[in-house]
Coordinates of C-alpha atoms and ligand atoms in Angstrom, one line a residue:
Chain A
X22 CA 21.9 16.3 -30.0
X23 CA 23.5 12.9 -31.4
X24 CA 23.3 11.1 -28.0
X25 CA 20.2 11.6 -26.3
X26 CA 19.6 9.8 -23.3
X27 CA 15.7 11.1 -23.3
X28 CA 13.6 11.5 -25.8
X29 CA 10.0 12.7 -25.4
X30 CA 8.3 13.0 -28.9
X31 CA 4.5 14.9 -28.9
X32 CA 3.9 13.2 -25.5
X33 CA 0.4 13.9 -23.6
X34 CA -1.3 12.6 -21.3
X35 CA -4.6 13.3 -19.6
X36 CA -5.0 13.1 -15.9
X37 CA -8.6 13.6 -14.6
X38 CA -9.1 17.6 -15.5
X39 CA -4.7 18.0 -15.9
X40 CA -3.3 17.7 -19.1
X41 CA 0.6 17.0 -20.0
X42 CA 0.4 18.7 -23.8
X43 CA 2.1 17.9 -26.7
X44 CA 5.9 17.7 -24.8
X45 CA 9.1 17.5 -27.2
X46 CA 12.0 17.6 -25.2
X47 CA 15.8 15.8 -25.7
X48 CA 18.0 15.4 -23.1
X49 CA 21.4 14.8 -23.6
X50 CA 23.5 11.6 -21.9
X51 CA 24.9 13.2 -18.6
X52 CA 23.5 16.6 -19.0
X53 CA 21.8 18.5 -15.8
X54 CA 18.2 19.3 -17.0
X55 CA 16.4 21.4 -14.4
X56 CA 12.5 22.1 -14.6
X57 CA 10.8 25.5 -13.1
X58 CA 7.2 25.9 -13.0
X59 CA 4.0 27.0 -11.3
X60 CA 2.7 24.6 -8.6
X61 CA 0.3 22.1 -10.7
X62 CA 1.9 23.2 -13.8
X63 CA 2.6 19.6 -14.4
X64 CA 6.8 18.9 -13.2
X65 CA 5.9 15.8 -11.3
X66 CA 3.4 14.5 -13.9
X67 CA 6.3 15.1 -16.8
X68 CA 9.0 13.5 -14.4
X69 CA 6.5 10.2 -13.6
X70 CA 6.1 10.2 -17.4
X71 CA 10.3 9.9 -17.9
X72 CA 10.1 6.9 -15.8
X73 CA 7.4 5.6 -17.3
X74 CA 4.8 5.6 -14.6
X75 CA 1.7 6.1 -16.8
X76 CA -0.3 3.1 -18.6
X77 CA -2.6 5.4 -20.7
X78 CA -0.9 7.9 -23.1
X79 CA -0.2 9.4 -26.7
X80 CA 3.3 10.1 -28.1
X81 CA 6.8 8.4 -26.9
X82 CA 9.0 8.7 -24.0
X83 CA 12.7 6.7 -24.9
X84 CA 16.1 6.1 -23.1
X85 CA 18.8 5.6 -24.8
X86 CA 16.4 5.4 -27.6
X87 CA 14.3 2.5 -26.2
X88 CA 10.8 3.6 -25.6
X89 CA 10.8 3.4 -21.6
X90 CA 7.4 1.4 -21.3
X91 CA 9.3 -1.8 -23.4
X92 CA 11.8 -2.1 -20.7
X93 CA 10.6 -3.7 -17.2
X94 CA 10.5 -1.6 -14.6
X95 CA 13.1 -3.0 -12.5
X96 CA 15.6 -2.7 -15.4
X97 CA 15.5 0.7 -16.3
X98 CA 18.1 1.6 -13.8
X99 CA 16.5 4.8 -13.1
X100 CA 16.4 6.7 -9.6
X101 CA 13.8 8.6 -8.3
X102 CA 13.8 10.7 -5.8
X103 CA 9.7 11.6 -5.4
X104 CA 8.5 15.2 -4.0
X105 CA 7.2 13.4 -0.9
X106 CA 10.2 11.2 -0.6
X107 CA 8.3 8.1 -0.8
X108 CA 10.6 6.0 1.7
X109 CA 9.3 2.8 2.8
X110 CA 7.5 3.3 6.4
X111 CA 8.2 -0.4 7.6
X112 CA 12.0 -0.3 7.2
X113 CA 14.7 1.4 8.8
X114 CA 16.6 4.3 7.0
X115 CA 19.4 1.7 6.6
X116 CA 17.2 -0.9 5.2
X117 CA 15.8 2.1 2.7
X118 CA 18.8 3.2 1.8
X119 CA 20.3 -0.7 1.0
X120 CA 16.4 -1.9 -0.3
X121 CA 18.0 -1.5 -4.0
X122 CA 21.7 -3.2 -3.1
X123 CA 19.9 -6.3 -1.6
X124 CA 17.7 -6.7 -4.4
X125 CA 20.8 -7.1 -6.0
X126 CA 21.6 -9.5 -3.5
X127 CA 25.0 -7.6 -2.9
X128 CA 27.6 -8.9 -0.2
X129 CA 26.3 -7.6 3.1
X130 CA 30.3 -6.2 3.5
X131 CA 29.7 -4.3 0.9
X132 CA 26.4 -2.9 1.3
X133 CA 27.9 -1.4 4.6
X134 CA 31.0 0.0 3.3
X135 CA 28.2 1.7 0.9
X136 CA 25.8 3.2 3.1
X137 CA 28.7 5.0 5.5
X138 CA 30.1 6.2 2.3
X139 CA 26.7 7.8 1.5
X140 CA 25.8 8.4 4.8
X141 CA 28.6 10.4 4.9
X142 CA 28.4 12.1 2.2
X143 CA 24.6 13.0 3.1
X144 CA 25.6 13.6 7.0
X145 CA 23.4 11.3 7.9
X146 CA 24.6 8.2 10.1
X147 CA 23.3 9.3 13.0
X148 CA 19.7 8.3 12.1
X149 CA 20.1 4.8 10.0
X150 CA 18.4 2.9 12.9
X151 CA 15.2 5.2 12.8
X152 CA 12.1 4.7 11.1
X153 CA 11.0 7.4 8.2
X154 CA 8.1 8.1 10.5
X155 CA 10.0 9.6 12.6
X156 CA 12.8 11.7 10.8
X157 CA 13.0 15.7 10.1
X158 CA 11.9 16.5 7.0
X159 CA 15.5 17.2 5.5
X160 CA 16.4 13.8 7.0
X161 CA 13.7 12.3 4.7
X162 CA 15.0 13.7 1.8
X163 CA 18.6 12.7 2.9
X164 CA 17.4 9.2 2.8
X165 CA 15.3 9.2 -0.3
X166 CA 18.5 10.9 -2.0
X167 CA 20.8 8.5 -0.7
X168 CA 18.5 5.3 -1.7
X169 CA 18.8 6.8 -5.4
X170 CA 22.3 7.5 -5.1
X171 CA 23.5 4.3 -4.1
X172 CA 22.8 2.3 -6.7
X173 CA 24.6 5.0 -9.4
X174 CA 21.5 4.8 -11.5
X175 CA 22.0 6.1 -15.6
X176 CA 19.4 8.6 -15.2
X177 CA 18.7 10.5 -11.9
X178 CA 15.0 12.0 -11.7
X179 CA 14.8 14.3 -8.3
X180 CA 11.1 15.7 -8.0
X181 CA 12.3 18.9 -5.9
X182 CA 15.6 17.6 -4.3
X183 CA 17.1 20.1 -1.8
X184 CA 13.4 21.7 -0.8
X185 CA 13.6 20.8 2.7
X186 CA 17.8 21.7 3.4
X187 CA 18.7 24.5 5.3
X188 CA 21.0 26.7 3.0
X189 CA 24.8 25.0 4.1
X190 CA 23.5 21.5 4.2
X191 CA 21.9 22.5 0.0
X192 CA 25.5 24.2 -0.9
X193 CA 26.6 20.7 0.5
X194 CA 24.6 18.8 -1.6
X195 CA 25.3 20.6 -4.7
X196 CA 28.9 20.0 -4.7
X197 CA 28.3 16.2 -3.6
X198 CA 25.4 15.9 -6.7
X199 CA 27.5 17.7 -8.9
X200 CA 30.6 15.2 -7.7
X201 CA 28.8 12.2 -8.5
X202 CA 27.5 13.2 -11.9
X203 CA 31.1 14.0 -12.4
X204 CA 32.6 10.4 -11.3
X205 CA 29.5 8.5 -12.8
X206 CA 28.2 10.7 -15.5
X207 CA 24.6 9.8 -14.9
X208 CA 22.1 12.4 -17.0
X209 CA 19.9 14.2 -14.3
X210 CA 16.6 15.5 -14.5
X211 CA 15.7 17.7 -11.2
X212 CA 12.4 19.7 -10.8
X213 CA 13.0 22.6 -8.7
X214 CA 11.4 26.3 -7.3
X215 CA 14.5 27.5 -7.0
X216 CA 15.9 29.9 -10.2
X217 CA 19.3 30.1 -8.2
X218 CA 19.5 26.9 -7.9
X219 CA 18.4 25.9 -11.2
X220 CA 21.0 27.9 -12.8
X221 CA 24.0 26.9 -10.4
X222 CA 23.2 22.9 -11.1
X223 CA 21.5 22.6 -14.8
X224 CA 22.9 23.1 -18.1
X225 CA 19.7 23.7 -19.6
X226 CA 16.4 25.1 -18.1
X227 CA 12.9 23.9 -19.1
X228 CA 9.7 26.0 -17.8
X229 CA 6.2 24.3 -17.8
X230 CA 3.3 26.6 -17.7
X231 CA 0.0 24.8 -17.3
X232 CA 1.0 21.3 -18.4
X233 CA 3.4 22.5 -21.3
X234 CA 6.8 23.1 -21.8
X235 CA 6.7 26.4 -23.0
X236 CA 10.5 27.5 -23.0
X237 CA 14.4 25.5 -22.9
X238 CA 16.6 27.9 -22.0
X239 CA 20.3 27.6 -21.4
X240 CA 21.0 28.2 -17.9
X241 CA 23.2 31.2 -18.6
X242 CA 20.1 32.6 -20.7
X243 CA 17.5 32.1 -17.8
X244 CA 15.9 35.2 -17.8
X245 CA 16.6 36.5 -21.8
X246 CA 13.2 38.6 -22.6
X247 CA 10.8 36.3 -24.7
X248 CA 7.1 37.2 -26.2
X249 CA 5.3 35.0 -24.1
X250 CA 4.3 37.1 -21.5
X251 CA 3.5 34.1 -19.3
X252 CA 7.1 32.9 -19.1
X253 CA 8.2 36.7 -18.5
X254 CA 6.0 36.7 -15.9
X255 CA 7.0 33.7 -13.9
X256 CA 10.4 34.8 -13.7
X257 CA 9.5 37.7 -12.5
X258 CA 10.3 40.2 -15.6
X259 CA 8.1 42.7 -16.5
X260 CA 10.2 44.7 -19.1
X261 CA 13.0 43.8 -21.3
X262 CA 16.1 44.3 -18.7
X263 CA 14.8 44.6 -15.3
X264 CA 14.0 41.3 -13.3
X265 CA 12.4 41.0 -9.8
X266 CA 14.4 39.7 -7.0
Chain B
X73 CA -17.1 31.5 23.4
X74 CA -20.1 30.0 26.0
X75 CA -22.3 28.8 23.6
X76 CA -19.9 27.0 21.1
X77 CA -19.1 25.3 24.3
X78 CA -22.6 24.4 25.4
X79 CA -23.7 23.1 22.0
X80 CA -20.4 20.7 21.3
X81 CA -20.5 19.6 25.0
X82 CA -24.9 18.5 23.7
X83 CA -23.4 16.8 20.9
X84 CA -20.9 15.0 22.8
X85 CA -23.2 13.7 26.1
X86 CA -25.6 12.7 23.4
X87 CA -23.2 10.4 21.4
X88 CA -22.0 9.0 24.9
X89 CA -25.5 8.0 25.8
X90 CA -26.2 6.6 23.0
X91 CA -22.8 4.3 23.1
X92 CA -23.9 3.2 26.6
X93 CA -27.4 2.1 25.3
X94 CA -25.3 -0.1 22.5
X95 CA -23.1 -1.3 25.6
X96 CA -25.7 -2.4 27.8
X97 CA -27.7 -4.3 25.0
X98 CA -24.4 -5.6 23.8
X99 CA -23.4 -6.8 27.4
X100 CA -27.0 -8.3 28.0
X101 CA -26.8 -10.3 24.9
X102 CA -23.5 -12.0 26.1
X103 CA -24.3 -12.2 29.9
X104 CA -27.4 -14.4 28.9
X105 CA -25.0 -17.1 26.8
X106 CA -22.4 -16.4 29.6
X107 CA -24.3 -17.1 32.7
X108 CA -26.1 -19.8 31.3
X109 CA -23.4 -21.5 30.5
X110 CA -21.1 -21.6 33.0
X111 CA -22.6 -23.4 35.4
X112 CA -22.1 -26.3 32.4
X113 CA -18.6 -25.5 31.4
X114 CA -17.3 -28.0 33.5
X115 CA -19.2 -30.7 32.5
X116 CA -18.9 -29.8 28.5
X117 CA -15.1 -30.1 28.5
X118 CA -15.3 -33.9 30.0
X119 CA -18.2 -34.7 27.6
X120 CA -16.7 -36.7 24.7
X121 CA -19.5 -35.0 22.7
X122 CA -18.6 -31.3 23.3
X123 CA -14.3 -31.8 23.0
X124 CA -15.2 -34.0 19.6
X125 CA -17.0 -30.4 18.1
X126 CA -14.4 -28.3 19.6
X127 CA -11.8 -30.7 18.0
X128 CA -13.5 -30.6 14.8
X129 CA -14.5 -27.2 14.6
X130 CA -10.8 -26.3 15.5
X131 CA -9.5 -28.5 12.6
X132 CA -12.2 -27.4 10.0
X133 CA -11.3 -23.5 10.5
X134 CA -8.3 -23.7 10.4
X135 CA -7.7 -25.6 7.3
X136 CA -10.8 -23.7 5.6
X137 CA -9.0 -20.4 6.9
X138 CA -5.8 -21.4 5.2
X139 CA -7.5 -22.4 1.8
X140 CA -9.3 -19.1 2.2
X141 CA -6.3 -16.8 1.8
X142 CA -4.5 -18.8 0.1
X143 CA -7.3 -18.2 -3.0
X144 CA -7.6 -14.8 -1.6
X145 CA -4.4 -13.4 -1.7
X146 CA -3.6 -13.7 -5.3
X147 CA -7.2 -12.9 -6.4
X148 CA -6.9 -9.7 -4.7
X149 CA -3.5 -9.0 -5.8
X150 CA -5.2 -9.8 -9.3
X151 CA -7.8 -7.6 -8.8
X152 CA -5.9 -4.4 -7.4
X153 CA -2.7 -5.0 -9.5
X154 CA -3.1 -5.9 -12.7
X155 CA -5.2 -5.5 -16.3
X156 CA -7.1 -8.1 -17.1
X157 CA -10.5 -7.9 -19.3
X158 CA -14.0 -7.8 -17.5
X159 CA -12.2 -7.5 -14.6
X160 CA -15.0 -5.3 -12.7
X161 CA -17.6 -7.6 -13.9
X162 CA -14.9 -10.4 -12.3
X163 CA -15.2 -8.5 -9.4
X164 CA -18.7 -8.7 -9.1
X165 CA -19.1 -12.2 -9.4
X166 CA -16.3 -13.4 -7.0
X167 CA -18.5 -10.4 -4.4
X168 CA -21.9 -11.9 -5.3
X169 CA -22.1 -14.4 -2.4
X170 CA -21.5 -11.5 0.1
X171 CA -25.0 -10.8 -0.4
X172 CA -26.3 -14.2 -0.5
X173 CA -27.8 -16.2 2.1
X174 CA -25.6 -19.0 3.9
X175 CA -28.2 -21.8 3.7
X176 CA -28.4 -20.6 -0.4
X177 CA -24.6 -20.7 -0.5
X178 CA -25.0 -24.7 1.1
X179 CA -27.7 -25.5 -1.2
X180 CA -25.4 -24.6 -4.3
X181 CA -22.9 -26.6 -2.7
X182 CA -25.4 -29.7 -2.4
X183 CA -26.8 -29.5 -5.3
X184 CA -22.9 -29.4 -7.1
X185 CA -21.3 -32.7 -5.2
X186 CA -24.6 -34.6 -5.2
X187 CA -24.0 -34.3 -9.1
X188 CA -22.1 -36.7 -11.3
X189 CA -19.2 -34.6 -10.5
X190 CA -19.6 -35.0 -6.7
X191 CA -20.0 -38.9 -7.3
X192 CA -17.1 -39.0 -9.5
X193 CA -14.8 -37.5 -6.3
X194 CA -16.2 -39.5 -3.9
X195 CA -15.4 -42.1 -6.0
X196 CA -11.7 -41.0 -5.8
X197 CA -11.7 -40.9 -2.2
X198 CA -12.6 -37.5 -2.2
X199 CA -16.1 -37.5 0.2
X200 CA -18.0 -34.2 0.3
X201 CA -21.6 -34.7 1.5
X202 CA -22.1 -35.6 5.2
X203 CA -18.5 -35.7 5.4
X204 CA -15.6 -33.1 7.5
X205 CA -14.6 -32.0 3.8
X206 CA -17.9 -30.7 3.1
X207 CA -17.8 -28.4 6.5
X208 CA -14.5 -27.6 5.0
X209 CA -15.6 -26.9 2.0
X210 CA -18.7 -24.9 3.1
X211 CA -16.5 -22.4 5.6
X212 CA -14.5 -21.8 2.8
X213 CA -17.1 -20.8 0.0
X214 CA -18.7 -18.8 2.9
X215 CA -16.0 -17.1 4.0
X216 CA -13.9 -16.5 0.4
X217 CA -15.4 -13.5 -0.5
X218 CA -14.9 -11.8 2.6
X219 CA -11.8 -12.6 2.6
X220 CA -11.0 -11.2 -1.0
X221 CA -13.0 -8.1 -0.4
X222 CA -11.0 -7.1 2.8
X223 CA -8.0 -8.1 1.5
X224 CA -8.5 -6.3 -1.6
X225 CA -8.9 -3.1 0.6
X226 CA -6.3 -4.0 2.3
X227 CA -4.2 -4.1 -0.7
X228 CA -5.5 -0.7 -2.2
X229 CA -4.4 0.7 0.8
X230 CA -1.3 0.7 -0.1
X231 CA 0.4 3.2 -2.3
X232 CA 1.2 2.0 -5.7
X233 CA 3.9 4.4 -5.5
X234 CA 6.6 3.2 -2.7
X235 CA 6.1 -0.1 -5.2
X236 CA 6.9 1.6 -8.3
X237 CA 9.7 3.2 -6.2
X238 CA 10.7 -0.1 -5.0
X239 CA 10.7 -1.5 -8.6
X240 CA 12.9 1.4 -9.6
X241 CA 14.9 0.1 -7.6
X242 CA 15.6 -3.0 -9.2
X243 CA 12.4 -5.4 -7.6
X244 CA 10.8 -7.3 -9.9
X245 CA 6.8 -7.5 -9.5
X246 CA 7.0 -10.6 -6.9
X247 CA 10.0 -8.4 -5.1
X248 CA 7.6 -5.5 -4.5
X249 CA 5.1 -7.6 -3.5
X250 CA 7.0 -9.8 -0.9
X251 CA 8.9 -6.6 0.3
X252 CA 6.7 -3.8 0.2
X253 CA 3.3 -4.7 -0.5
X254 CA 2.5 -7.3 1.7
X255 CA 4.4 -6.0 4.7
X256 CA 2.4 -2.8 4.6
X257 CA -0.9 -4.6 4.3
X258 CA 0.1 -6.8 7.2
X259 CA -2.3 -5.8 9.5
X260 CA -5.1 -6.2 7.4
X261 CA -4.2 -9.5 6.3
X262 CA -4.1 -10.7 10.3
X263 CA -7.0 -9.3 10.9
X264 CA -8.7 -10.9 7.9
X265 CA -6.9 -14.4 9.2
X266 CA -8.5 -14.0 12.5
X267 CA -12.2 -12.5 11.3
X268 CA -12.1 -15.6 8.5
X269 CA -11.4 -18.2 11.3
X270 CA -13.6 -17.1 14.1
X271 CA -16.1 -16.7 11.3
X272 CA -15.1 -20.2 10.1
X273 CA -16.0 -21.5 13.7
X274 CA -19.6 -19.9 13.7
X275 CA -20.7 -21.1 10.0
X276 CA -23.6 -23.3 10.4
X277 CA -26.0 -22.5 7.7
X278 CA -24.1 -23.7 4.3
X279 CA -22.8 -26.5 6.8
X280 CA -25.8 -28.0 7.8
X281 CA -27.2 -27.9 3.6
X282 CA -24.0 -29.7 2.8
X283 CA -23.3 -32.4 5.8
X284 CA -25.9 -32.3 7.7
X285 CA -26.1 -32.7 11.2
X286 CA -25.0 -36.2 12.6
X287 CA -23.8 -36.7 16.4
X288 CA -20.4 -37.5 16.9
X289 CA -20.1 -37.2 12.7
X290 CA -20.5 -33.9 11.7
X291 CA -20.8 -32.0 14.8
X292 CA -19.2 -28.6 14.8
X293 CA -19.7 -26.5 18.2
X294 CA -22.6 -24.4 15.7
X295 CA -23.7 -27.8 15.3
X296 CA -23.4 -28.7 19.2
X297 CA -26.0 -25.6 19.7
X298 CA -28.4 -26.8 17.4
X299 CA -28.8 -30.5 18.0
X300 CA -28.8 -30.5 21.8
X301 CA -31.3 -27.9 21.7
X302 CA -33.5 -29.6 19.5
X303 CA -33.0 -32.6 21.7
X304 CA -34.1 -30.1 25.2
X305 CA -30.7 -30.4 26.4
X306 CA -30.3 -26.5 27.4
X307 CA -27.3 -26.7 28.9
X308 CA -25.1 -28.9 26.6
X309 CA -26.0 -26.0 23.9
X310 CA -25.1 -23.0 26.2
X311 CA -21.9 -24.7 27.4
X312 CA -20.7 -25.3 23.2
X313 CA -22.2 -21.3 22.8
X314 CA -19.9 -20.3 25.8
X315 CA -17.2 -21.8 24.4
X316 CA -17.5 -20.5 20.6
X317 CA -18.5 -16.8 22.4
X318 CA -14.6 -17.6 24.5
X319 CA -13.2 -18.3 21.3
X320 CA -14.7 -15.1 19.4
X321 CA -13.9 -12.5 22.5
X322 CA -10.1 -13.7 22.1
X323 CA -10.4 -13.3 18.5
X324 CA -10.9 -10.1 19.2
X325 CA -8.6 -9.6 21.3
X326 CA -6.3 -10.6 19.2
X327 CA -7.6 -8.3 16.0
X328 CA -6.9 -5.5 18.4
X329 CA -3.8 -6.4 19.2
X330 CA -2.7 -6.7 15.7
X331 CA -4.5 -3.6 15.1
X332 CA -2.0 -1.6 16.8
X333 CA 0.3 0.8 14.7
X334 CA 4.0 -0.5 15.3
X335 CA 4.7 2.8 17.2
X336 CA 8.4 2.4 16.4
X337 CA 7.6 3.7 13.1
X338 CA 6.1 6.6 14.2
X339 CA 6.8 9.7 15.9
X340 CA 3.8 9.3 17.7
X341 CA 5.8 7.0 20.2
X342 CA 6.3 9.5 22.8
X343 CA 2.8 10.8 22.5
X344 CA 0.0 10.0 24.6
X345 CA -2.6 12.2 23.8
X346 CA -3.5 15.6 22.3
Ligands
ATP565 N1 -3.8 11.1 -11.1 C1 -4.3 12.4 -11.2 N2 -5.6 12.6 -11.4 C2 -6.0 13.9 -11.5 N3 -5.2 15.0 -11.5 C3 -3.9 14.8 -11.4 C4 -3.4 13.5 -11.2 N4 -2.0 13.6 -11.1 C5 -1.8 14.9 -11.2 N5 -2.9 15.6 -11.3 C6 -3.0 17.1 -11.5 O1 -2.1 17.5 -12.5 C7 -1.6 18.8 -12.1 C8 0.0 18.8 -12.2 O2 0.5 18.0 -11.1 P1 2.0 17.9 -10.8 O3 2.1 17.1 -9.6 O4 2.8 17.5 -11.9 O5 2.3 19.5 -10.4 P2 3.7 20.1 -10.1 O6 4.1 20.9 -11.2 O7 4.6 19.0 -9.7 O8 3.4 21.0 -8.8 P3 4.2 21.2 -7.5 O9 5.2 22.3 -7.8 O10 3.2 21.8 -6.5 O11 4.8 19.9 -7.1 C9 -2.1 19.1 -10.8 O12 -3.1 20.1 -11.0 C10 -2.6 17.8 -10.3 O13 -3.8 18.1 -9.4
MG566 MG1 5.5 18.3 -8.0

């Protein structure tokens, strides 16, 4: 690939009895890059890595081939959308949502015009005034989404996304993720449990199995047979041809 | 079913009674200051003796409050947030006076501005010994650490995540601080204001090492309690105790108050009990 956005070269690191081993992985500017795995095989941990959340490691993690720990946090213009959402428990869902914008100290006008767009988009302006504390949990992840969103960041990271959507509002949300990766060609990197979905949004497919990255697949090539038995296990194939719904 | 019952209802009796034993000592220990020193309240508050230690112990714990977390603020953003070398050994030094006596702590603090250095302030205008700065200054060194190590918890409370999510976001280090991690350590910081000032009020042992204990000079309301009982005037000393104990119970108060979640942010609101 001549223009990676991320590069991870032999990167490991060791989290209490967890290990992230060895990962090697290029991702492409404004490709889709889903990740399947066990629970605890180590998604979150790899993602946290890409945004360079970890002091102690071995190996390299770049953007646009600058190693991500060299850059400030604040200017790596990266969105995260965490597992657990992660939304601020003393603001508002609006204030969440514009936290980013009036950092930036942009015009209040604008911030507004913003927000409705999103909240729009996300169906959810009905709940801006309310505290995280005491939202649904899709309306969580609505937020945390639309916090990310907002600011059109280069490289989206979504720790399982859609989890907590009821099937129509997830169909929604694929057509609106896929939209803005169209308009604003940001390179995403989404962890996921879901195969179908995995398939219908990523280009390519990466499956961790305890704390590596044993197998990138083309989407369309998901489920092509392999020798590791592990990997044919997980998604669910137990001889060449025949997978498990 | 019966005896699962039975044996949790034991438990539960026995923790009552023991709570009411801790009440009634509790309340016996503050009826005794209280009804002693009622009967002189009125008196106290037009003695120029007892409203100069109020004033002064007012003045000195609030300024030594605000010196407090102003030092303890950054040291404990210091300690929780950043790399620095030696920093648990850091730690352990700026805890060590938790353990050490009061009237230890004062004799440090005589000891350093009777010194060339002390001289060399006073000299500059800046009087320590047997002076209100040296009450200051002995509320503060007392109270610092305190300070610090609740604040730190206070601080480590908070998930290092919503700021790394906030920085992602564009804040830089002082943003996330300012916006996210003070905010959420609110609470703990009032209550640490209010603990470090009531506690501020009540220092006497560091005081007395440092200033001494002069009428009219040096008299804080700890101060008050001392002299006049030394001098066998009982009631002057329970009418400055009633009013510190005042001051304390609307600490308190007020510690409670702050304690309560902002229910707004919770779903909790509509919930009573469960
Ligand atoms: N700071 C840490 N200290 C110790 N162990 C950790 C730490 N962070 C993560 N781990 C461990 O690393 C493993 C991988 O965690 P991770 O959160 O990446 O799993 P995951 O693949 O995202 O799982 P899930 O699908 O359930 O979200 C887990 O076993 C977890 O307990
Ligand atoms: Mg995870």
């Amino acid at each position: 690939m001549v223009n990676a956005m991320v590069e991870i070269n032999n990167y490991s690191v060791q989290l209490g009895k967890f290990k992230l081993n060895q990962i090697n992985l290029n991702i492409g500017e404004k490709e889709i890059f889903a990740v399947l795995g066990r629970t605890g095989s180590g998604k979150t941990v790899l993602l946290e890595s890409v945004a360079g959340f970890y002091r102690k490691f071995s190996g390299k993690v770049m953007i646009q081939g600058i190693p991500v720990i060299d850059v400030p946090l604040e200017k790596r213009n990266i969105g995260f959308v965490y597992q657990d959402f992660g939304l601020f428990p003393h603001m508002t869902v609006f204030d969440n949502i514009t936290y980013g914008l009036k950092i930036r100290k942009m015009d209040k006008g604008v911030q507004k015009e913003r927000v409705d767009k999103m909240a729009e988009i996300l169906s959810i302006g009905h709940i801006l005034k309310q505290y995280p504390g005491t939202l649904s949990g899709g309306e969580r992840q609505r937020t945390a989404l639309a916090r990310a969103l907002i600011l059109n960041p280069q490289l989206l990271l979504m720790d399982e996304p859609f989890s907590s959507l009821d099937p129509a509002t997830k169909e929604n949300m694929y057509e609106q993720i896929n939209k803005i990766h169209d308009i604003f060609g940001c390179t995403i990197l989404f962890v996921t449990h879901d195969f179908n979905e995995a398939q219908r949004m990523a280009d390519r497919i990466g499956i961790m199995v305890n704390g590596e990255l044993k197998a990138v697949r083309k989407s369309t090539d998901l489920f092509e047979w392999c020798q590791d038995e592990e990997i044919n296990q997980f998604l669910g194939r137990n001889y060449e041809g025949s997978v498990h719904e | 079913m019966r005896w699962k019952i039975s044996t949790f209802d034991f438990f539960e009796i026995l923790t009552i009674i023991i709570t009411f034993i801790v009440i009634i000592f509790t309340t016996a220990l503050i009826l005794a200051i209280v009804l002693k020193g009622i009967p002189y309240l009125g008196a106290a508050f037009y003695s120029e003796e007892v409203r100069f230690s109020i004033r002064l112990s007012l003045y000195t714990a609030s300024i030594a409050t605000l010196i407090c977390m102003l030092l303890a603020i950054p040291t404990a953003y210091a300690l929780t947030r950043t790399v620095f070398p030696f920093k648990k050994a850091c730690q352990m030094i700026i805890e060590l006076p938790l353990s050490m006596p009061y009237l230890v702590l004062g004799l440090s603090l005589l000891i350093i501005f009777s010194s060339d250095f002390g001289k060399a302030l006073k000299e500059l205008g800046f009087k320590v010994v047997f002076d209100k700065n040296g009450i200051i200054i002995a509320q503060t060194v007392v109270n610092l650490p305190f300070a610090i190590r609740f604040i730190r918890t206070a601080f480590e409370e908070v998930d290092e995540r919503l700021e790394f999510i906030s920085g992602s976001l564009g804040a830089t280090k002082w943003e996330r601080f300012i916006t996210i991690t003070l905010p959420l350590a609110r609470n703990g910081i009032f209550s640490t204001i209010i603990l470090t000032w009531s506690r501020a009020l009540g220092e006497f042992g560091a005081t007395l090492m440092l200033v001494g204990a002069t009428r009219m000079k040096t008299e804080t309301l700890t101060t008050s309690i001392y002299l006049n009982l030394a001098t066998g005037d009982t009631g002057a000393s329970m009418a400055s105790a009633t009013v510190i104990l005042i001051i304390s119970l609307l600490s308190l108060f007020l510690t409670n108050w702050i304690g309560r979640k902002n229910k707004q942010e919770s779903r909790m609101k509509d919930v009573n009990r469960w």
